[in-house]
Structures are given as C-alpha cells and as structure tokens.
mmCIF file of C-alpha atoms in Angstrom:
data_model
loop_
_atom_site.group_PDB
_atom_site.id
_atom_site.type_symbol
_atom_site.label_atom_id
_atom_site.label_comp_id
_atom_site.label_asym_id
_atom_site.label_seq_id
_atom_site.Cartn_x
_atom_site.Cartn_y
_atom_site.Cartn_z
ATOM 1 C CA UNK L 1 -7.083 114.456 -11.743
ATOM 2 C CA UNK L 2 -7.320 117.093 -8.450
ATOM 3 C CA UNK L 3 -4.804 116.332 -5.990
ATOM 4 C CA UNK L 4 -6.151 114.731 -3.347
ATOM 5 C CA UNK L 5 -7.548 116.850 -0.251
ATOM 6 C CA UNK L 6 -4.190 117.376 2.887
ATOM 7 C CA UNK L 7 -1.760 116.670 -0.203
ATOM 8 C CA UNK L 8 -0.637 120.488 -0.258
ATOM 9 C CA UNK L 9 -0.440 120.307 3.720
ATOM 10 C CA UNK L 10 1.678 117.394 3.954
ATOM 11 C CA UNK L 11 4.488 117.987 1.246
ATOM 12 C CA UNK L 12 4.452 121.530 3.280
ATOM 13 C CA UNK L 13 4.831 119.021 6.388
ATOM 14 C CA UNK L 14 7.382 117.239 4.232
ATOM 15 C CA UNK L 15 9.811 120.256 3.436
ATOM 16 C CA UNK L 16 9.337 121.590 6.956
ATOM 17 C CA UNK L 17 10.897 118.656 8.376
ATOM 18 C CA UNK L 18 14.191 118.173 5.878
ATOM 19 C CA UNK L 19 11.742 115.511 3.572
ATOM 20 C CA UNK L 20 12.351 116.209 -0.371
ATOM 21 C CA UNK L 21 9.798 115.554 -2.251
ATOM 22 C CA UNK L 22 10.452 114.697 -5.759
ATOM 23 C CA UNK L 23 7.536 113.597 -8.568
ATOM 24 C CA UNK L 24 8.544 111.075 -10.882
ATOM 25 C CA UNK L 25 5.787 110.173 -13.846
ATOM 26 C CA UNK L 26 4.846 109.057 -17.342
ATOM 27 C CA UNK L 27 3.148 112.308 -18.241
ATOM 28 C CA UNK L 28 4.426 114.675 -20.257
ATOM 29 C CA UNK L 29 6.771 117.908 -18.964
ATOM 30 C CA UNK L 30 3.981 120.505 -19.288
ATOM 31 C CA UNK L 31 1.440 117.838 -17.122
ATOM 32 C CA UNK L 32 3.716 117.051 -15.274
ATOM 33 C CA UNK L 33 4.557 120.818 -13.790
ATOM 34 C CA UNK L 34 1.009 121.875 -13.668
ATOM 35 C CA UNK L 35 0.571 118.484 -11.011
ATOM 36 C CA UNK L 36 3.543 119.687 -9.231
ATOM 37 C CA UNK L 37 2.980 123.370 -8.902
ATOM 38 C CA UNK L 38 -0.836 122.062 -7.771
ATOM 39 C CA UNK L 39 0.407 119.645 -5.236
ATOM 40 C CA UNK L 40 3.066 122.089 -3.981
ATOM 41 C CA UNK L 41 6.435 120.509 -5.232
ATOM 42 C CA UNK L 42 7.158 123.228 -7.539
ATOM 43 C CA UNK L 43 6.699 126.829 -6.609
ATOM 44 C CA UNK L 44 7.880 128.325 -9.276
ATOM 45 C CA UNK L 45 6.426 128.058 -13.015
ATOM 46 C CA UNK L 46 9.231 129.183 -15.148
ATOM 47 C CA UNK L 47 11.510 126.206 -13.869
ATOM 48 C CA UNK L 48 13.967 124.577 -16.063
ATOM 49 C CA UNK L 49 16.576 122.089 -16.257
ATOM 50 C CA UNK L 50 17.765 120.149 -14.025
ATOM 51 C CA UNK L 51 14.744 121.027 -11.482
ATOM 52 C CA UNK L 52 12.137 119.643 -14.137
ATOM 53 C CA UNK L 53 13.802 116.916 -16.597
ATOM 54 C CA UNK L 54 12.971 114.327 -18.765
ATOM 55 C CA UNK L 55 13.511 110.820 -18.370
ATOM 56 C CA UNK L 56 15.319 110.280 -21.619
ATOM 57 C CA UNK L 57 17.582 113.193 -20.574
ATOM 58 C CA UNK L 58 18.314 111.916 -17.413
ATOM 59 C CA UNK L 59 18.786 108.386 -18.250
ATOM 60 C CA UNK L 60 21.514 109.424 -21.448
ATOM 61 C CA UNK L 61 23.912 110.797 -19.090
ATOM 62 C CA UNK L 62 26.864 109.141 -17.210
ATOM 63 C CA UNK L 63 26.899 107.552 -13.553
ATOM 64 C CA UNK L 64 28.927 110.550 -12.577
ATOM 65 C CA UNK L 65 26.245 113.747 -14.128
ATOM 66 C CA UNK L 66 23.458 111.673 -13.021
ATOM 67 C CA UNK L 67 24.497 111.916 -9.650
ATOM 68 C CA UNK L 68 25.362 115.577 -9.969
ATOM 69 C CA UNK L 69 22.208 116.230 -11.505
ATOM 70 C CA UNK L 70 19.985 113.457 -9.424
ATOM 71 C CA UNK L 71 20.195 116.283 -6.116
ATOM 72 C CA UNK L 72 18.656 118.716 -8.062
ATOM 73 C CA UNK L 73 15.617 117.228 -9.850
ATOM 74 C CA UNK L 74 12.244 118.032 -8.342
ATOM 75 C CA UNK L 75 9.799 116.327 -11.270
ATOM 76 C CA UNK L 76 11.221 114.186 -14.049
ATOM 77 C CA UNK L 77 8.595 113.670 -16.897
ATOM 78 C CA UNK L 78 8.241 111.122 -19.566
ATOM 79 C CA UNK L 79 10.279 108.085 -17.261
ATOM 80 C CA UNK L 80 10.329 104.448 -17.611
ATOM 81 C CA UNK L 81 10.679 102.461 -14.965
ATOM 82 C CA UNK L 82 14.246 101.757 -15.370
ATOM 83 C CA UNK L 83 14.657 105.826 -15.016
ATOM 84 C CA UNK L 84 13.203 105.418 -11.442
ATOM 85 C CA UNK L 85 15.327 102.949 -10.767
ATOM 86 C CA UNK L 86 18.677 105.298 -11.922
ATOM 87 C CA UNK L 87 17.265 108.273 -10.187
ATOM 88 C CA UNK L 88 17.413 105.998 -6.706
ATOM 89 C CA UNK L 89 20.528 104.737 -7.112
ATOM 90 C CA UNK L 90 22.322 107.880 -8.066
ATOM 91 C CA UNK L 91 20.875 109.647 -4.569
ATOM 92 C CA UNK L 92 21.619 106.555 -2.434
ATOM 93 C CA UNK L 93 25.444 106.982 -4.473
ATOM 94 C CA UNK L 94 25.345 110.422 -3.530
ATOM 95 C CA UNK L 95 24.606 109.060 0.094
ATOM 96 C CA UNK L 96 20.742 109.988 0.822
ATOM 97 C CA UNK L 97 17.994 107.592 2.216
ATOM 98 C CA UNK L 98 15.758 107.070 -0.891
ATOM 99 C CA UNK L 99 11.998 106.419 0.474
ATOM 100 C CA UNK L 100 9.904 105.450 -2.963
ATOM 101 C CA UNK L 101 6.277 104.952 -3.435
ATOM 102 C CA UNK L 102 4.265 103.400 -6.267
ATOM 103 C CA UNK L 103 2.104 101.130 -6.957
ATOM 104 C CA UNK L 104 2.498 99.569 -10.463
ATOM 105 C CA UNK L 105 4.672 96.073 -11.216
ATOM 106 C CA UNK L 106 6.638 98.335 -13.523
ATOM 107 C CA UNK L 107 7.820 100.425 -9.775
ATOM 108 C CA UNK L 108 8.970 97.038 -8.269
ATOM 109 C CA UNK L 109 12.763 97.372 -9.143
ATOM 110 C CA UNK L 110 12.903 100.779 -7.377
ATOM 111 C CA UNK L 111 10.867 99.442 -4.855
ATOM 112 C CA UNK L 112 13.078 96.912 -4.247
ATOM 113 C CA UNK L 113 16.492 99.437 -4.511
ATOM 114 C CA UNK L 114 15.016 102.042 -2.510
ATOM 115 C CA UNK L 115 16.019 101.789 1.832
ATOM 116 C CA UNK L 116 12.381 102.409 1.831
ATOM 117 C CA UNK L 117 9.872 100.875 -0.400
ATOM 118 C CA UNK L 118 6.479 101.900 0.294
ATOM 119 C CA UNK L 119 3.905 100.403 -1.774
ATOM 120 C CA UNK L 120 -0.164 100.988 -1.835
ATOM 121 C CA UNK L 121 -2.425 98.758 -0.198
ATOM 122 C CA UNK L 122 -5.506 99.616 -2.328
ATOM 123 C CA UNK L 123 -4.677 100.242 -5.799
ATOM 124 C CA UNK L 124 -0.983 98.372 -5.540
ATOM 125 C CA UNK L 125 -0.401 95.196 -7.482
ATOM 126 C CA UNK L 126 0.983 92.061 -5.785
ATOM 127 C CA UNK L 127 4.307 92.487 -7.534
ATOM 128 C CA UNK L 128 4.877 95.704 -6.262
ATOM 129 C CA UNK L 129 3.426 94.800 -2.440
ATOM 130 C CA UNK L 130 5.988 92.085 -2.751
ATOM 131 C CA UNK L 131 8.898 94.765 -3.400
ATOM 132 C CA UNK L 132 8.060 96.740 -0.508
ATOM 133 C CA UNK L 133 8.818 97.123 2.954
ATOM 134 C CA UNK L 134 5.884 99.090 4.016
ATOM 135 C CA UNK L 135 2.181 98.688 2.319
ATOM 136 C CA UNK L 136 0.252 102.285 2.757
ATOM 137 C CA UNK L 137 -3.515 100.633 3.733
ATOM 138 C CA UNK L 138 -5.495 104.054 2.406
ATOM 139 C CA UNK L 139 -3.524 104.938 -0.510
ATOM 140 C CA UNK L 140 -3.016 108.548 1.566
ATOM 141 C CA UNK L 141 0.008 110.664 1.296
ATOM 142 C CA UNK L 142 -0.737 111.907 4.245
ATOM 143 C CA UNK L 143 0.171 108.792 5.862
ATOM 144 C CA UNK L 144 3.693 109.448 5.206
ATOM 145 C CA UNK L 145 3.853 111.999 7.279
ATOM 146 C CA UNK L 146 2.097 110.243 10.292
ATOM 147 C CA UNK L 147 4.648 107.134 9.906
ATOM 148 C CA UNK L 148 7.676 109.847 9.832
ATOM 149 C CA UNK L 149 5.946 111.611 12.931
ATOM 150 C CA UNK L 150 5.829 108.288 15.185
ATOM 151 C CA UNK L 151 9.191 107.200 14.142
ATOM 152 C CA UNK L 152 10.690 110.066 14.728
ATOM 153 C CA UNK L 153 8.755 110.245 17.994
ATOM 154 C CA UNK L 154 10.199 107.044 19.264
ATOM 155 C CA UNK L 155 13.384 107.374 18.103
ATOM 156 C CA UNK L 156 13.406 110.749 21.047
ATOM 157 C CA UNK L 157 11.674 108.740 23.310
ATOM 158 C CA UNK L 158 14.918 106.046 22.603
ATOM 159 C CA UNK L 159 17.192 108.822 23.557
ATOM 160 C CA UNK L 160 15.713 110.177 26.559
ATOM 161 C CA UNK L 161 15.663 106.799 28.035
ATOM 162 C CA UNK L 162 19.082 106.120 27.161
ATOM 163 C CA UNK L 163 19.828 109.660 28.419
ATOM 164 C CA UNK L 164 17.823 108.518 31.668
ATOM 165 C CA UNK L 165 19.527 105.330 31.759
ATOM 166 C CA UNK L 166 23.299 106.927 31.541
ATOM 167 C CA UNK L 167 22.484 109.512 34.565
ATOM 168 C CA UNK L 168 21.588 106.976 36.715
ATOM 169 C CA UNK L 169 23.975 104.517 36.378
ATOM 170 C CA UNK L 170 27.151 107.444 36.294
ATOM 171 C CA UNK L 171 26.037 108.680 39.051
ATOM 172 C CA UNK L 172 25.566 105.621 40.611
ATOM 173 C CA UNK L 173 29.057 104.730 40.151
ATOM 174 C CA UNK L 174 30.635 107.863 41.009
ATOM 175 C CA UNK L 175 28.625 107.759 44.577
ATOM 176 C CA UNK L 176 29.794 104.044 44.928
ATOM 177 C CA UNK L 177 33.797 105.074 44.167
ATOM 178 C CA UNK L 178 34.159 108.208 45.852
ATOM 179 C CA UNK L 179 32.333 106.564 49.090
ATOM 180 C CA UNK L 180 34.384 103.492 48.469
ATOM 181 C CA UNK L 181 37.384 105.171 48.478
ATOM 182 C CA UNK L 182 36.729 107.828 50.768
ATOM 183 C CA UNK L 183 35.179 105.385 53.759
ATOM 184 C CA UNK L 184 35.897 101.969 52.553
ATOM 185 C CA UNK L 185 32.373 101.719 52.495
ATOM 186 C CA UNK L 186 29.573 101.261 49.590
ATOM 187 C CA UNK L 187 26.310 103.211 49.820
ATOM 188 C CA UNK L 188 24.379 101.564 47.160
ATOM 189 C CA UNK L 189 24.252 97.351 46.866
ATOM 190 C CA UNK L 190 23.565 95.815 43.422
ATOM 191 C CA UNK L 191 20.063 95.331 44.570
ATOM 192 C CA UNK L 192 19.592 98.516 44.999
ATOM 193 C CA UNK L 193 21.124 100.000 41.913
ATOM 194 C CA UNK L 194 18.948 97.206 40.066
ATOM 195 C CA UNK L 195 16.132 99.370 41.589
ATOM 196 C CA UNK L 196 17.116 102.131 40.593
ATOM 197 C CA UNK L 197 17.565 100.824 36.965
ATOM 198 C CA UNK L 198 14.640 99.363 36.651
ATOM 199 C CA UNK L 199 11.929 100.311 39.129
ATOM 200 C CA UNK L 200 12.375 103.548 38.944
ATOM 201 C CA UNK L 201 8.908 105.378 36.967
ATOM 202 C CA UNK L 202 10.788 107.724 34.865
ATOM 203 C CA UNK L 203 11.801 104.743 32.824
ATOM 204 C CA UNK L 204 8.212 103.646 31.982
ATOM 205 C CA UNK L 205 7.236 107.512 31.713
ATOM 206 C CA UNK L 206 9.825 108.221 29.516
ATOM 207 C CA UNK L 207 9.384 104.962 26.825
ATOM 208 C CA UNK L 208 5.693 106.077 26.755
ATOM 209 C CA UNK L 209 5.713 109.505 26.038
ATOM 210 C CA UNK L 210 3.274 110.266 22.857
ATOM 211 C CA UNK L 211 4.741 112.632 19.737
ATOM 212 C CA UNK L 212 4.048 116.350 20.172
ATOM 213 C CA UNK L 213 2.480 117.920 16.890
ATOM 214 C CA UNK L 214 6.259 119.936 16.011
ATOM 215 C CA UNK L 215 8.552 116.649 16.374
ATOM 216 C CA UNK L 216 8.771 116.772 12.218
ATOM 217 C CA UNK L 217 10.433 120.693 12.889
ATOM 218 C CA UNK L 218 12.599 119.762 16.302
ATOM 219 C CA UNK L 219 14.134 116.643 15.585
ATOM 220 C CA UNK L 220 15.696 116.398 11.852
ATOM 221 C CA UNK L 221 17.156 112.820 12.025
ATOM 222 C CA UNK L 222 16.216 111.819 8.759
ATOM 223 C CA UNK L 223 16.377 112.867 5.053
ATOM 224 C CA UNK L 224 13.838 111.066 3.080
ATOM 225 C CA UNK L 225 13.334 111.360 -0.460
ATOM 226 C CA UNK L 226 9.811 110.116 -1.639
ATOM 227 C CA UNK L 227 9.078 109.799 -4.938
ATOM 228 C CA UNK L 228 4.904 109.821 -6.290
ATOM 229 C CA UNK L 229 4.458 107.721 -9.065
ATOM 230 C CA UNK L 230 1.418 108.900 -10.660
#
C-alpha cells in the first residue's frame, strides 16, 4: 500500500528534531526497503547489514551484539513479535527512550516494555490499547509529531516559569539582605513578595505561551525511537 499522505513530511520532522525512526515488519527484506526508501527512513538503496536486518538475524545474536547492533538498525524485516520486543530492550539497555507503535495483540509485549507505548485507536485491538500508554484516535503518523511538538512546548514553557520564578525570588532576597544589613531595615514584607510571586502577569503569560512551528529544531530534550509496525 502508498504511504499515507504528510508521512514523508513528518519522519523529515522526526529526524530534524533528534527522533529515529526505525521500521520494524513481517514483510520480507526487499518489501520492506522499497516501504522505507518510500516513506523516507532509508535514503539510500544499496543498504546492508546492520542498517536493514532480519529478524532471525537479529534475534540469534547475544544480549551484548544485539545491543551493539540494535543503534544501528533502521528496518528489520521478517520479525516476530518477540524480535520487537528484543530490539526495545536492547536500546532502552543501551540507555535510549524507546517510543513503539502498533496495533496488533501480537505488539502488546513491546507495547508494554517500551517508556512509550502508543497504540491505534482505529484499527488497534483491545489487547494492544490495553498495553499502551497513549491511544493515537486517527491512526496518523503525523500525530506523533504534534504530541512531541506540545510536549516539548510545555516542557519550555516549564522552564521559563521556573526561570521567572528563580529571578524573582533571588532578587527578592538579595534586596531584603543587603537592605537588612545595610539599614536594619526590610524593603519588601512577605505580603508583598507573595505578590510578587504570584500576582505578578508574567507568570500567567509565561505558563500560556503556545508552541512556535521550530520548537522540534530549538529544543532537543528528547530522543525517541518509534517503531511502525506495518
């Protein structure tokens, strides 16, 4: 089947912000590269091993080559479910945060392994719903990226008001010590810091602030690895 319409855009979306992409299916190697190199996970044609590998490949070697190997695969072919389920362990060994999608009872286990288990709302079965943490409602890719855009986007709207909040209150208390000790008197009363804290519209203005369309490019908090079950 064509790749959906915004697939190519968002895995481009994907790379630009530190997201790895990786394809993990039940078709054979040669399908399985020409759905790649359509969708835009593979670029180039002639790759080989370890980029493009086969489950039975992957899943004969040891805990320790699997998780050598595990950093470099881009589309593993002819898997089982248990294969998924090796692949995520060996990058969340190898320290990543594993993201996985799918939508079949046979995805459930690396559902349920993954940090983030992200299962589909449409053509998803119960079991694998059930595995999740997240159910995609339109079946869309592209959603990924919009969930990854707002997160990120509040997690910089998190540090500017912390940012806020720590200005305020240092210089609160350096303009209550210096005067203390310089006069013996105090400028600013609790009340009045209080205000300050809380009253003050830079912290509403700052919590409510809306994502800008580059957040994915500026801020590269996370490295996500979603895997398409097709």
């Amino acid at each position: 089947d064509p790749c959906r319409p915004g697939v190519q855009d968002s895995i481009r979306l994907c790379a630009a912000a530190g997201i790895k992409v990786r394809m993990v299916t039940g078709d054979n190697l040669q399908t399985a590269r020409a759905i790649a190199l359509e969708c835009g996970i593979l670029t180039d044609p002639n790759v080989s091993e370890p980029t493009i590998i086969e489950g039975k490949t992957f899943r004969e070697l040891s805990d320790l080559e699997r998780e050598e190997v595990a950093d470099k695969i881009s589309v593993m072919g002819r898997s089982s479910p248990n294969d998924k389920l090796l692949l995520v362990k060996a990058l969340r060994n190898r320290g990543h945060v594993v993201a996985v999608t799918g939508d079949g009872t046979n995805d459930a286990p690396a559902l349920h392994e993954a940090d983030i288990g992200l299962s589909m709302g449409i053509q998803g079965t119960e079991v694998a719903k059930e595995s999740s943490d997240i159910i995609i409602l339109d079946d869309n890719f592209a959603t990924l990226v919009r969930v990854v855009r707002w997160g990120r986007s509040v997690y910089a709207n998190i540090q500017k008001f912390i940012q806020f909040q720590l200005t305020v209150n240092v210089a609160a208390l350096i303009i209550n010590v210096v005067s203390a000790v310089s006069s013996g008197d105090v400028p600013l009363n609790a009340v009045q810091v209080r205000i300050l804290k809380y009253v003050v519209p830079g912290n509403f203005q700052i919590t409510g602030q809306s994502f800008s369309q580059d957040i994915l490019c500026k801020v590269q908090l996370w490295v996500v690895y979603f895997y398409v079950s097709l």
